[in-house]
XYZ file of C-alpha atoms in Angstrom:
706
model
C 37.864 -35.954 48.149
C 36.280 -33.196 50.207
C 35.487 -34.495 53.638
C 33.642 -33.438 56.738
C 36.552 -33.341 59.184
C 37.859 -29.850 58.403
C 40.225 -28.316 60.940
C 38.742 -25.169 62.507
C 41.519 -22.962 61.085
C 41.345 -24.129 57.450
C 38.319 -21.981 56.649
C 39.950 -18.957 58.256
C 43.181 -19.453 56.313
C 41.197 -19.817 53.102
C 39.249 -16.623 53.851
C 42.466 -14.736 54.578
C 44.112 -15.993 51.377
C 41.118 -14.815 49.322
C 41.100 -11.351 50.902
C 44.857 -11.017 50.329
C 44.350 -12.023 46.698
C 41.675 -9.333 46.252
C 43.908 -6.663 47.806
C 47.009 -7.728 45.873
C 45.180 -7.554 42.533
C 43.325 -4.332 43.334
C 40.060 -6.162 42.665
C 36.663 -5.301 44.107
C 35.845 -8.862 45.121
C 36.370 -12.507 44.379
C 35.693 -16.081 45.344
C 37.228 -19.520 45.774
C 35.608 -22.423 43.914
C 36.242 -26.010 45.031
C 35.761 -29.148 42.949
C 33.204 -31.484 44.492
C 34.101 -35.087 45.319
C 33.039 -36.354 41.866
C 34.916 -33.505 40.142
C 31.759 -32.698 38.168
C 30.939 -29.322 39.712
C 32.739 -26.250 40.985
C 31.120 -25.002 44.196
C 31.651 -21.459 45.481
C 33.071 -21.974 48.985
C 33.884 -18.406 50.037
C 33.241 -15.004 48.466
C 33.919 -11.375 49.289
C 32.981 -8.019 47.827
C 29.224 -8.637 47.485
C 26.357 -10.261 49.415
C 25.912 -13.974 48.900
C 22.532 -13.506 47.195
C 24.155 -11.393 44.491
C 26.406 -14.295 43.483
C 23.710 -16.995 43.762
C 23.571 -17.783 39.993
C 27.233 -18.822 40.233
C 27.193 -20.859 43.455
C 27.420 -24.172 41.569
C 28.954 -24.532 38.083
C 29.244 -27.691 36.013
C 32.862 -28.391 35.103
C 31.765 -28.750 31.448
C 30.062 -25.364 31.380
C 31.397 -22.660 29.062
C 32.248 -20.187 31.802
C 35.536 -18.630 33.020
C 36.050 -20.681 36.206
C 35.299 -24.135 34.691
C 37.429 -23.300 31.655
C 40.344 -22.284 33.875
C 40.184 -25.693 35.588
C 39.621 -27.715 32.404
C 42.449 -26.067 30.498
C 44.738 -25.453 33.504
C 45.337 -21.790 32.632
C 44.424 -18.270 33.674
C 41.238 -17.066 31.956
C 40.757 -13.312 31.510
C 37.484 -11.582 30.552
C 38.146 -7.887 30.064
C 34.557 -6.652 29.878
C 31.082 -7.099 28.430
C 32.343 -7.536 24.862
C 34.713 -10.315 25.875
C 31.969 -12.006 27.901
C 29.453 -11.875 25.022
C 32.034 -13.182 22.545
C 33.542 -15.944 24.675
C 30.698 -16.943 27.003
C 27.258 -15.981 25.591
C 25.460 -17.845 28.366
C 27.448 -15.975 31.004
C 26.706 -12.667 29.278
C 22.982 -13.392 29.454
C 23.191 -14.120 33.172
C 25.589 -11.267 34.019
C 25.120 -8.309 31.629
C 27.254 -6.075 33.842
C 30.319 -3.906 33.224
C 33.103 -5.755 34.991
C 36.313 -7.668 34.368
C 36.981 -11.216 35.590
C 40.105 -13.313 36.061
C 39.959 -17.013 36.951
C 43.000 -19.146 37.721
C 43.165 -22.881 38.549
C 44.139 -23.848 42.089
C 46.920 -26.244 41.120
C 48.128 -28.113 44.192
C 50.999 -30.523 44.578
C 48.943 -33.589 43.692
C 45.617 -32.296 42.339
C 43.618 -29.342 41.130
C 41.467 -28.055 43.999
C 39.278 -25.688 41.990
C 39.594 -22.067 40.870
C 40.251 -18.568 42.185
C 37.954 -15.907 40.721
C 38.621 -12.160 40.978
C 36.326 -9.335 39.846
C 37.131 -5.718 38.949
C 34.485 -2.986 38.558
C 33.882 -0.978 35.397
C 36.495 1.613 34.496
C 39.662 -0.482 34.467
C 41.502 -1.421 31.269
C 40.111 -4.365 29.318
C 43.655 -5.727 29.055
C 45.559 -7.543 31.780
C 49.266 -6.892 32.066
C 51.961 -9.515 32.530
C 52.507 -8.228 36.063
C 48.817 -8.577 36.890
C 48.787 -12.097 35.477
C 51.699 -12.913 37.733
C 49.876 -11.491 40.763
C 46.753 -13.569 40.056
C 48.819 -16.715 39.469
C 50.763 -16.099 42.704
C 47.510 -15.687 44.642
C 46.125 -18.907 43.158
C 49.257 -20.801 44.217
C 48.940 -19.325 47.708
C 45.328 -20.502 48.017
C 46.281 -23.942 46.661
C 49.092 -24.177 49.232
C 46.599 -23.479 52.045
C 44.491 -26.380 50.763
C 47.521 -28.665 50.309
C 48.698 -28.051 53.871
C 45.293 -28.594 55.498
C 45.094 -31.756 57.585
C 41.782 -32.591 55.911
C 40.271 -31.411 52.613
C 37.859 -28.486 53.065
C 34.139 -28.900 53.515
C 32.049 -28.261 50.407
C 29.380 -25.818 51.704
C 25.712 -25.622 50.774
C 26.091 -21.866 50.378
C 29.284 -19.803 50.284
C 30.731 -18.011 53.268
C 30.759 -14.238 52.813
C 33.817 -12.499 54.251
C 34.469 -8.750 54.353
C 37.104 -7.134 52.198
C 39.299 -5.771 54.962
C 40.936 -2.566 53.850
C 44.711 -2.480 54.086
C 44.600 0.853 55.905
C 41.799 2.433 57.828
C 41.004 6.038 57.008
C 40.890 8.264 60.072
C 37.441 9.452 61.082
C 37.338 13.122 62.065
C 34.553 14.789 63.966
C 32.294 11.749 63.864
C 29.585 13.435 65.916
C 29.607 16.503 63.707
C 29.318 14.331 60.599
C 26.406 12.399 62.117
C 24.654 15.671 63.000
C 25.126 16.902 59.452
C 23.609 13.741 57.943
C 20.679 13.899 60.359
C 19.906 17.485 59.268
C 19.751 16.541 55.585
C 16.242 16.328 54.025
C 17.555 13.480 51.853
C 17.434 9.943 53.220
C 20.829 8.309 53.715
C 21.508 4.593 54.156
C 24.720 2.598 54.452
C 24.914 -1.123 53.560
C 27.845 -3.363 54.388
C 29.207 -6.016 52.026
C 26.483 -8.432 53.086
C 23.715 -5.972 52.214
C 22.934 -5.274 55.874
C 21.947 -1.789 56.994
C 24.643 -0.240 59.201
C 23.324 3.348 59.229
C 20.104 5.200 58.384
C 19.221 8.805 59.150
C 15.751 9.896 60.238
C 14.822 11.037 56.716
C 15.520 7.538 55.383
C 13.455 5.945 58.154
C 10.532 8.260 57.349
C 10.718 7.727 53.590
C 10.970 3.941 53.919
C 8.342 3.922 56.688
C 10.508 1.785 58.964
C 11.805 1.981 62.539
C 15.468 1.650 63.516
C 14.683 -1.789 64.913
C 13.285 -2.816 61.513
C 16.356 -1.755 59.574
C 19.580 -1.853 61.587
C 21.445 -5.120 61.124
C 18.913 -6.460 58.609
C 19.297 -7.116 54.886
C 17.631 -4.152 53.195
C 15.562 -6.026 50.609
C 14.308 -8.446 53.262
C 13.296 -5.833 55.831
C 11.713 -3.662 53.095
C 10.063 -6.258 50.793
C 8.988 -3.769 48.109
C 12.706 -3.050 47.558
C 13.160 -6.690 46.527
C 11.283 -6.693 43.214
C 13.138 -7.867 40.053
C 14.043 -4.355 38.858
C 15.485 -3.422 42.241
C 17.335 -6.723 42.548
C 18.972 -6.300 39.149
C 19.939 -2.700 40.000
C 21.626 -3.884 43.221
C 23.407 -6.634 41.302
C 24.662 -4.215 38.635
C 25.936 -1.770 41.270
C 27.707 -4.457 43.317
C 29.362 -6.144 40.332
C 30.211 -3.138 38.136
C 31.168 -0.756 40.952
C 29.282 2.033 39.151
C 26.576 4.299 40.649
C 23.009 3.329 39.790
C 19.608 4.972 40.119
C 16.186 3.391 40.367
C 12.625 4.553 40.930
C 10.411 2.428 43.142
C 6.828 2.670 44.365
C 6.347 2.635 48.136
C 2.896 1.140 48.723
C 0.323 2.300 48.227
C 1.211 5.116 45.843
C 4.301 7.108 46.798
C 7.305 7.099 44.491
C 10.903 7.241 45.708
C 14.224 7.609 43.890
C 17.184 5.620 45.213
C 20.735 6.473 44.154
C 23.306 3.778 44.892
C 27.026 4.515 45.309
C 29.128 1.341 45.719
C 32.688 1.190 47.032
C 35.034 -1.337 48.613
C 33.179 -1.271 51.948
C 29.575 -1.532 50.755
C 26.916 0.699 49.214
C 25.749 4.172 50.209
C 22.154 4.960 49.226
C 20.465 8.357 48.990
C 16.662 8.327 49.066
C 14.467 11.152 47.734
C 10.705 11.488 47.573
C 9.005 12.032 44.198
C 8.600 15.756 44.599
C 12.336 16.334 45.219
C 13.745 13.543 43.086
C 15.646 14.135 39.886
C 13.215 14.002 36.958
C 13.140 10.623 35.254
C 13.048 10.090 31.493
C 9.575 9.966 29.975
C 10.367 6.588 28.483
C 10.530 5.037 31.939
C 7.639 2.651 32.528
C 6.317 2.483 36.075
C 3.904 -0.132 37.355
C 0.569 1.252 38.543
C 0.154 1.896 42.279
C -0.999 -1.163 44.133
C 0.829 -3.598 41.842
C 1.741 -6.725 43.813
C 5.376 -6.672 44.852
C 7.766 -9.564 44.330
C 9.962 -10.923 47.090
C 13.735 -11.032 46.930
C 13.487 -14.787 46.454
C 11.346 -14.205 43.348
C 13.875 -11.742 41.993
C 16.603 -14.333 42.384
C 14.361 -16.906 40.732
C 13.835 -14.748 37.656
C 17.547 -14.133 37.365
C 18.159 -17.861 37.628
C 15.669 -18.503 34.831
C 17.529 -16.194 32.484
C 20.459 -18.424 33.331
C 18.394 -21.534 32.608
C 17.077 -20.386 29.218
C 20.657 -19.798 28.053
C 21.830 -23.063 29.638
C 19.190 -25.164 27.867
C 20.564 -24.054 24.502
C 23.884 -25.692 25.428
C 22.530 -29.090 26.474
C 23.450 -31.887 24.116
C 22.229 -35.215 25.472
C 19.091 -36.241 27.351
C 21.197 -36.675 30.485
C 22.454 -33.100 30.077
C 18.849 -31.868 30.098
C 17.934 -33.926 33.171
C 21.084 -32.843 35.031
C 20.390 -29.200 34.216
C 16.836 -29.418 35.538
C 18.099 -30.996 38.767
C 20.930 -28.469 39.046
C 18.956 -25.272 38.407
C 15.184 -25.756 38.475
C 14.912 -27.706 41.726
C 16.782 -25.147 43.865
C 15.171 -22.217 42.016
C 11.674 -23.364 42.979
C 12.612 -25.031 46.253
C 11.456 -28.459 45.020
C 12.698 -31.705 46.566
C 11.938 -34.262 43.856
C 11.997 -34.544 40.085
C 10.875 -37.077 37.496
C 11.331 -36.497 33.767
C 9.438 -39.016 31.644
C 8.948 -39.592 27.935
C 6.120 -41.371 26.145
C 6.910 -44.652 24.429
C 4.268 -46.923 22.906
C 1.536 -45.335 24.964
C 3.360 -45.671 28.265
C 5.591 -43.460 30.388
C 9.303 -44.164 30.683
C 11.345 -42.270 33.285
C 14.561 -40.972 31.738
C 15.761 -39.183 34.855
C 14.797 -38.601 38.462
C 16.027 -36.924 41.628
C 14.739 -37.240 45.179
C 12.797 -40.454 44.455
C 13.797 -44.031 45.271
C 14.221 -46.215 42.142
C 11.446 -48.602 43.222
C 9.008 -45.687 43.570
C 9.903 -44.474 40.064
C 9.331 -47.984 38.730
C 5.838 -48.125 40.277
C 4.976 -44.667 38.935
C 5.966 -45.785 35.437
C 3.327 -48.480 35.653
C 0.432 -46.034 36.150
C -2.051 -45.655 33.322
C -1.989 -42.525 31.171
C -5.759 -42.110 31.187
C -6.556 -38.387 31.581
C -9.376 -39.236 34.003
C -7.177 -41.332 36.260
C -3.813 -39.585 36.568
C -2.591 -35.975 36.457
C 0.231 -37.021 34.111
C -2.304 -38.394 31.658
C -4.329 -35.174 31.860
C -1.249 -33.020 31.340
C -0.305 -34.948 28.204
C -3.857 -35.066 26.853
C -4.664 -31.380 27.349
C -1.228 -29.801 27.177
C -2.010 -27.867 30.359
C 0.010 -28.051 33.581
C -1.531 -29.101 36.890
C -0.544 -27.851 40.353
C -1.463 -29.549 43.626
C -0.541 -27.831 46.887
C -1.270 -30.858 49.079
C -2.195 -34.531 49.118
C -5.788 -33.560 49.798
C -5.974 -31.526 46.570
C -4.564 -34.422 44.540
C -6.941 -36.910 46.143
C -9.911 -34.614 45.510
C -9.270 -34.396 41.759
C -7.862 -37.914 41.276
C -9.315 -40.190 43.962
C -8.256 -43.350 42.099
C -4.583 -42.385 41.846
C -2.609 -44.274 44.524
C -0.193 -42.401 46.784
C 3.058 -44.129 45.850
C 5.563 -41.695 47.355
C 6.073 -39.566 50.452
C 5.682 -36.269 48.535
C 3.054 -33.704 49.541
C 2.840 -31.221 46.630
C 3.361 -31.490 42.884
C 3.626 -29.552 39.624
C 2.859 -31.670 36.532
C 4.332 -29.931 33.491
C 3.547 -31.353 30.026
C 6.478 -31.255 27.619
C 4.940 -30.246 24.298
C 6.875 -29.379 21.148
C 5.540 -28.811 17.628
C 2.075 -29.616 18.940
C 2.953 -33.123 20.118
C 3.719 -34.395 23.625
C 7.240 -35.694 24.182
C 6.927 -36.313 27.909
C 6.163 -34.864 31.321
C 8.243 -33.163 33.994
C 7.084 -33.555 37.600
C 8.380 -31.311 40.382
C 7.566 -32.581 43.866
C 7.836 -31.232 47.413
C 8.342 -33.011 50.731
C 5.849 -30.643 52.375
C 2.646 -28.885 51.254
C 3.500 -26.024 48.899
C 1.203 -23.314 47.569
C 2.130 -22.404 43.996
C 2.041 -18.636 43.577
C 0.789 -16.909 40.434
C 4.402 -15.961 39.749
C 5.584 -19.579 39.924
C 2.797 -20.831 37.664
C 3.457 -18.097 35.118
C 7.145 -19.000 34.952
C 6.845 -22.799 35.024
C 4.426 -22.954 32.087
C 6.702 -21.402 29.413
C 9.676 -23.065 31.066
C 8.162 -26.466 30.272
C 8.151 -25.521 26.571
C 11.862 -24.688 26.707
C 12.573 -28.022 28.398
C 10.473 -29.868 25.794
C 12.419 -28.354 22.897
C 15.742 -29.147 24.536
C 14.608 -32.700 25.334
C 13.373 -33.350 21.789
C 16.654 -32.086 20.372
C 18.634 -34.174 22.875
C 16.754 -37.395 22.061
C 17.632 -36.986 18.381
C 21.262 -36.356 19.331
C 21.360 -39.432 21.582
C 20.033 -41.634 18.772
C 22.766 -40.407 16.419
C 25.393 -40.650 19.134
C 24.494 -44.227 20.066
C 24.764 -45.254 16.426
C 28.147 -43.544 16.031
C 29.440 -44.885 19.338
C 28.462 -48.433 18.389
C 30.339 -47.982 15.109
C 33.479 -46.804 16.861
C 33.405 -49.570 19.457
C 33.178 -52.114 16.677
C 36.219 -50.593 14.968
C 38.482 -50.407 18.042
C 40.006 -53.683 19.315
C 37.910 -55.327 22.035
C 41.017 -56.982 23.470
C 44.686 -56.910 22.580
C 46.426 -60.176 21.668
C 48.668 -61.870 24.215
C 52.352 -61.754 23.306
C 54.718 -63.834 25.405
C 57.321 -61.667 27.138
C 55.421 -58.402 26.614
C 53.112 -56.579 29.051
C 50.620 -54.213 27.436
C 48.094 -51.638 28.676
C 45.881 -49.369 26.551
C 43.367 -46.586 27.112
C 41.069 -44.696 24.786
C 39.150 -41.625 26.030
C 36.854 -39.790 23.605
C 36.604 -36.021 23.795
C 34.554 -34.706 26.733
C 32.541 -32.504 24.388
C 30.472 -33.172 21.307
C 29.536 -36.726 20.312
C 32.144 -38.542 22.451
C 33.618 -40.200 19.362
C 36.682 -39.514 17.268
C 39.454 -40.867 15.119
C 42.181 -41.805 17.625
C 43.102 -45.486 17.471
C 45.633 -48.045 18.708
C 46.431 -51.657 17.903
C 48.803 -54.481 18.781
C 49.616 -56.997 16.061
C 51.415 -60.263 16.825
C 53.850 -60.883 13.928
C 55.926 -63.876 15.121
C 56.563 -65.602 18.434
C 59.168 -62.937 19.305
C 58.000 -59.845 17.383
C 54.944 -57.639 17.598
C 53.839 -54.349 16.063
C 52.297 -51.566 18.142
C 50.346 -48.887 16.290
C 48.830 -45.610 17.403
C 47.194 -42.993 15.200
C 44.939 -39.976 14.970
C 42.372 -39.224 12.272
C 41.404 -35.561 12.102
C 37.913 -34.844 13.472
C 35.453 -36.068 16.106
C 32.567 -37.416 14.052
C 31.251 -40.508 12.297
C 33.481 -39.892 9.275
C 36.575 -39.849 11.501
C 35.521 -43.091 13.187
C 34.839 -44.816 9.845
C 38.150 -43.646 8.361
C 39.937 -44.857 11.484
C 38.598 -48.352 10.786
C 39.944 -48.255 7.231
C 43.387 -47.178 8.453
C 43.554 -49.959 11.046
C 42.541 -52.549 8.465
C 45.150 -51.392 5.946
C 47.960 -51.308 8.527
C 47.025 -54.732 9.881
C 46.997 -56.199 6.363
C 50.431 -54.866 5.384
C 52.003 -55.696 8.769
C 50.898 -59.333 8.781
C 52.174 -59.673 5.186
C 55.707 -59.194 6.545
C 56.413 -55.574 5.607
C 58.782 -53.489 7.729
C 57.626 -50.355 9.607
C 58.555 -47.916 6.824
C 56.944 -50.062 4.151
C 53.737 -50.500 6.175
C 53.309 -46.722 6.397
C 54.233 -46.143 2.737
C 51.725 -48.734 1.474
C 48.982 -47.503 3.813
C 49.614 -43.953 2.620
C 49.195 -45.099 -0.984
C 45.983 -46.983 -0.171
C 44.439 -43.983 1.556
C 45.521 -41.544 -1.156
C 43.474 -43.607 -3.628
C 40.440 -43.188 -1.340
C 41.001 -39.379 -1.145
C 39.946 -39.162 2.541
C 40.223 -35.360 2.690
C 41.591 -35.510 6.254
C 44.992 -35.629 7.894
C 45.922 -38.941 9.504
C 49.006 -39.273 11.693
C 50.407 -42.607 12.787
C 53.321 -44.093 14.736
C 54.375 -47.692 14.016
C 56.658 -49.542 16.467
C 58.001 -53.020 15.709
C 59.179 -54.694 18.926
C 61.876 -57.386 18.677
C 61.721 -59.212 22.007
C 64.603 -61.527 21.156
C 66.907 -58.716 20.071
C 65.701 -56.389 22.877
C 65.052 -53.461 20.540
C 62.268 -51.489 18.906
C 62.166 -50.002 15.392
C 60.029 -46.912 14.884
C 58.527 -45.106 11.892
C 56.356 -41.996 12.093
C 53.793 -40.450 9.759
C 53.733 -36.995 11.348
C 52.832 -38.369 14.783
C 54.051 -37.169 18.235
C 57.228 -39.025 19.335
C 56.958 -41.807 21.919
C 58.265 -41.718 25.497
C 60.825 -44.259 26.676
C 62.036 -45.113 30.167
C 64.802 -47.685 30.662
C 65.564 -48.986 34.178
C 68.174 -46.859 35.892
C 68.217 -44.202 33.169
C 66.602 -40.815 32.677
C 63.342 -40.814 30.727
C 63.475 -39.554 27.177
C 61.312 -38.343 24.333
C 62.488 -40.561 21.470
C 63.630 -38.598 18.426
C 61.900 -39.985 15.323
C 62.116 -38.185 11.966
C 58.450 -37.740 10.995
C 57.348 -38.531 7.461
C 54.245 -37.068 5.790
C 50.809 -37.797 7.296
C 48.895 -40.635 5.682
C 46.449 -40.087 2.853
C 47.687 -36.737 1.529
C 49.176 -38.240 -1.651
C 52.809 -37.273 -0.991
C 55.035 -40.311 -1.522
C 58.199 -39.744 0.500
C 60.206 -42.404 2.371
C 59.551 -42.925 6.067
C 62.730 -42.841 8.185
C 63.472 -45.644 10.649
C 64.790 -45.231 14.182
C 65.994 -48.163 16.287
C 66.223 -47.994 20.082
C 67.424 -50.552 22.676
C 64.516 -51.967 24.676
C 65.858 -54.036 27.594
C 63.605 -55.941 29.974
C 61.679 -53.648 32.314
C 61.728 -50.722 29.885
C 58.462 -48.898 29.252
C 57.567 -47.498 25.833
C 54.591 -45.099 25.735
C 52.768 -44.365 22.482
C 50.105 -41.634 22.671
C 48.040 -39.167 20.658
C 48.343 -35.385 20.948
C 45.228 -35.042 23.121
C 47.360 -36.272 26.044
C 49.942 -33.473 25.852
C 48.355 -30.531 24.033
C 46.767 -27.973 26.361
C 45.743 -24.469 25.217
C 48.263 -21.915 26.399
C 50.897 -24.516 27.386
C 54.106 -25.460 25.588
C 53.816 -28.974 24.119
C 57.513 -29.668 24.687
C 57.195 -28.833 28.373
C 54.063 -30.940 28.916
C 55.617 -33.884 27.038
C 58.823 -33.721 29.083
C 56.771 -33.462 32.292
C 54.806 -36.567 31.280
C 58.061 -38.446 30.601
C 59.346 -37.589 34.082
C 56.093 -38.793 35.626
C 56.409 -42.027 33.640
C 59.834 -42.607 35.161
C 58.780 -41.711 38.722
C 55.809 -44.089 38.578
C 57.476 -46.907 36.624
C 57.318 -49.317 39.574
C 53.502 -49.360 39.424
C 51.688 -52.218 37.695
C 51.211 -51.253 34.054
C 47.415 -50.767 34.271
C 47.811 -48.529 37.325
C 50.616 -46.631 35.626
C 48.549 -45.874 32.537
C 45.710 -44.499 34.686
C 48.225 -42.377 36.580
C 49.525 -40.884 33.311
C 46.011 -39.966 32.181
C 45.179 -38.378 35.543
C 48.442 -36.432 35.473
C 47.699 -35.010 32.045
C 43.994 -34.382 32.629
C 43.368 -34.102 36.403
C 39.724 -32.986 36.010
C 38.849 -35.792 33.605
C 37.817 -33.207 30.996
C 39.574 -33.020 27.625
C 38.813 -31.163 24.407
C 40.453 -33.829 22.199
C 40.490 -37.624 22.014
C 43.202 -39.446 23.943
C 44.727 -42.799 23.041
C 47.598 -44.252 25.081
C 49.438 -47.555 24.659
C 52.146 -48.817 27.061
C 54.559 -51.641 26.192
C 56.922 -53.317 28.698
C 59.169 -56.288 27.800
C 59.517 -58.757 30.663
C 62.672 -60.641 31.641
């Protein structure tokens, strides 16, 4: 877990490893993401090649998000995005937030014992959309180098609130000739010239630039350009900067210098920063007639507002990906609160004429409980008015709230609020309250954005509530079909785990069972029904019932599978069902196996090398093919461990199944001295270190005792 006792040199070593990775790959920039202590988010710890504000939409990424860095960690592989087309095809949400010409590579930071996060590298426009084997090797090598720095640190690194920005140090410095002559030349030019470093700070400006921007050297030098010249921080300018930084391509923009003078800025990015040429309207290159310019005197937008708008593009795309109500609440807390600088959040729905909080942030639970008890009368509470009228309410201070609603008690320590009604299809579904710890004046810009944003949230919330209702029903069905507890068999230790897929409805068709046959024999079963839906869960219940019936009737492993296959063929399930049946003879110290197309089990005997047991697989169940199921008998002395599992434990995109299975067998042997319930958790963590998995996982461990 990330801690707060970081050695002073760890950050420096991490910065150096990132810069070396950028140089080695010939990239224009990059960043190191670290998993937070709950392994739910990737946080950008250090970045280079662009100012921190440029990368703000990607400072914090949910591990479940469809984006290159989270996918690299989830699937433990290098992810390559060769350009805009790849981004739009693979990550539509990312394409909406970053419509720029660039290539991205993300590799997991696989350490000795854990995954630390991801290394991200960015190339500007102009490079090939393909990545060569050599380049893949360079990125993978750099990721291992960064992971080694983290492994060798005396304490895990600090997870920062905002990333450190480090310069991309050039491998060789170009000699500077006749510096004074060059400076004189630039000063004589009628065109304004500015130089920005990689943090967006002004390092040089000639007199023409100072005159055109109407600033003094003290105003500009060492400052961030869009902060020292606020009218260069409007949304159009901000997006032009972002495109230039990320794509590495020149960009041009026209901007009005208040009150009515127009300037043309031409941006030329390179590895050391951005060079900007500034021309007045009368000498600027003619712009296309189609260009729309705001009228002189139009209110400018701050750099913070520009970042906010970019974040909201992010949010609109993100809301389309939310599935459950909790997803919606988490997304609001993750993106909306920091975007608007709010400190508290309550999302409530209406049930039987009363409010019910379904999520909150920045409020104590007892305060939320008291707020739920308030009446919804439009004359008494702002929430009631918001729901009755469908109009949002904004209160910049306690005094404003008390003036309009004198009978509403002050139940929290907040000082400013935005009450946003959640209306969809003309009916209220709830209310979203943003709160501030200090008085906050809501600008026209904020009000204009929050109002339509509430409609997006309402639609997502309504959709999520319907999903949750279906999911709860399906989940209850599956829980009823899986065994609540396994029977006790004398002389046999057992441990089992079932983990539904991390995506979708969290249900599926993987199953396991333990059936006591006699005092000294038991049958262990594991299987996988194709799909992750209610049909898969229901079919799984039918399979378990059929197997249990034939097993307790005294049939052998091959006969149990053959009869179950016949039963299912009559039902015409229309899905593949794999199954592994193991009959354990505790008296004879052996196990007899039969497989219906299922992955082979793992076996570790004391003092011997682990093995993947060879079992000739018969046809999957339910497909109507009646072929005999081969039997395989293996010695099973006391202390041995037999592991039955489904393919979700060993199948990872881009990885060889044989290699991952053999690696899991070796880990089983190395950890065999652990108690069985600790061992089974260790196996799951080894296979899925982030806790995220695209398929169901079922795992059953059997260990005969002496």
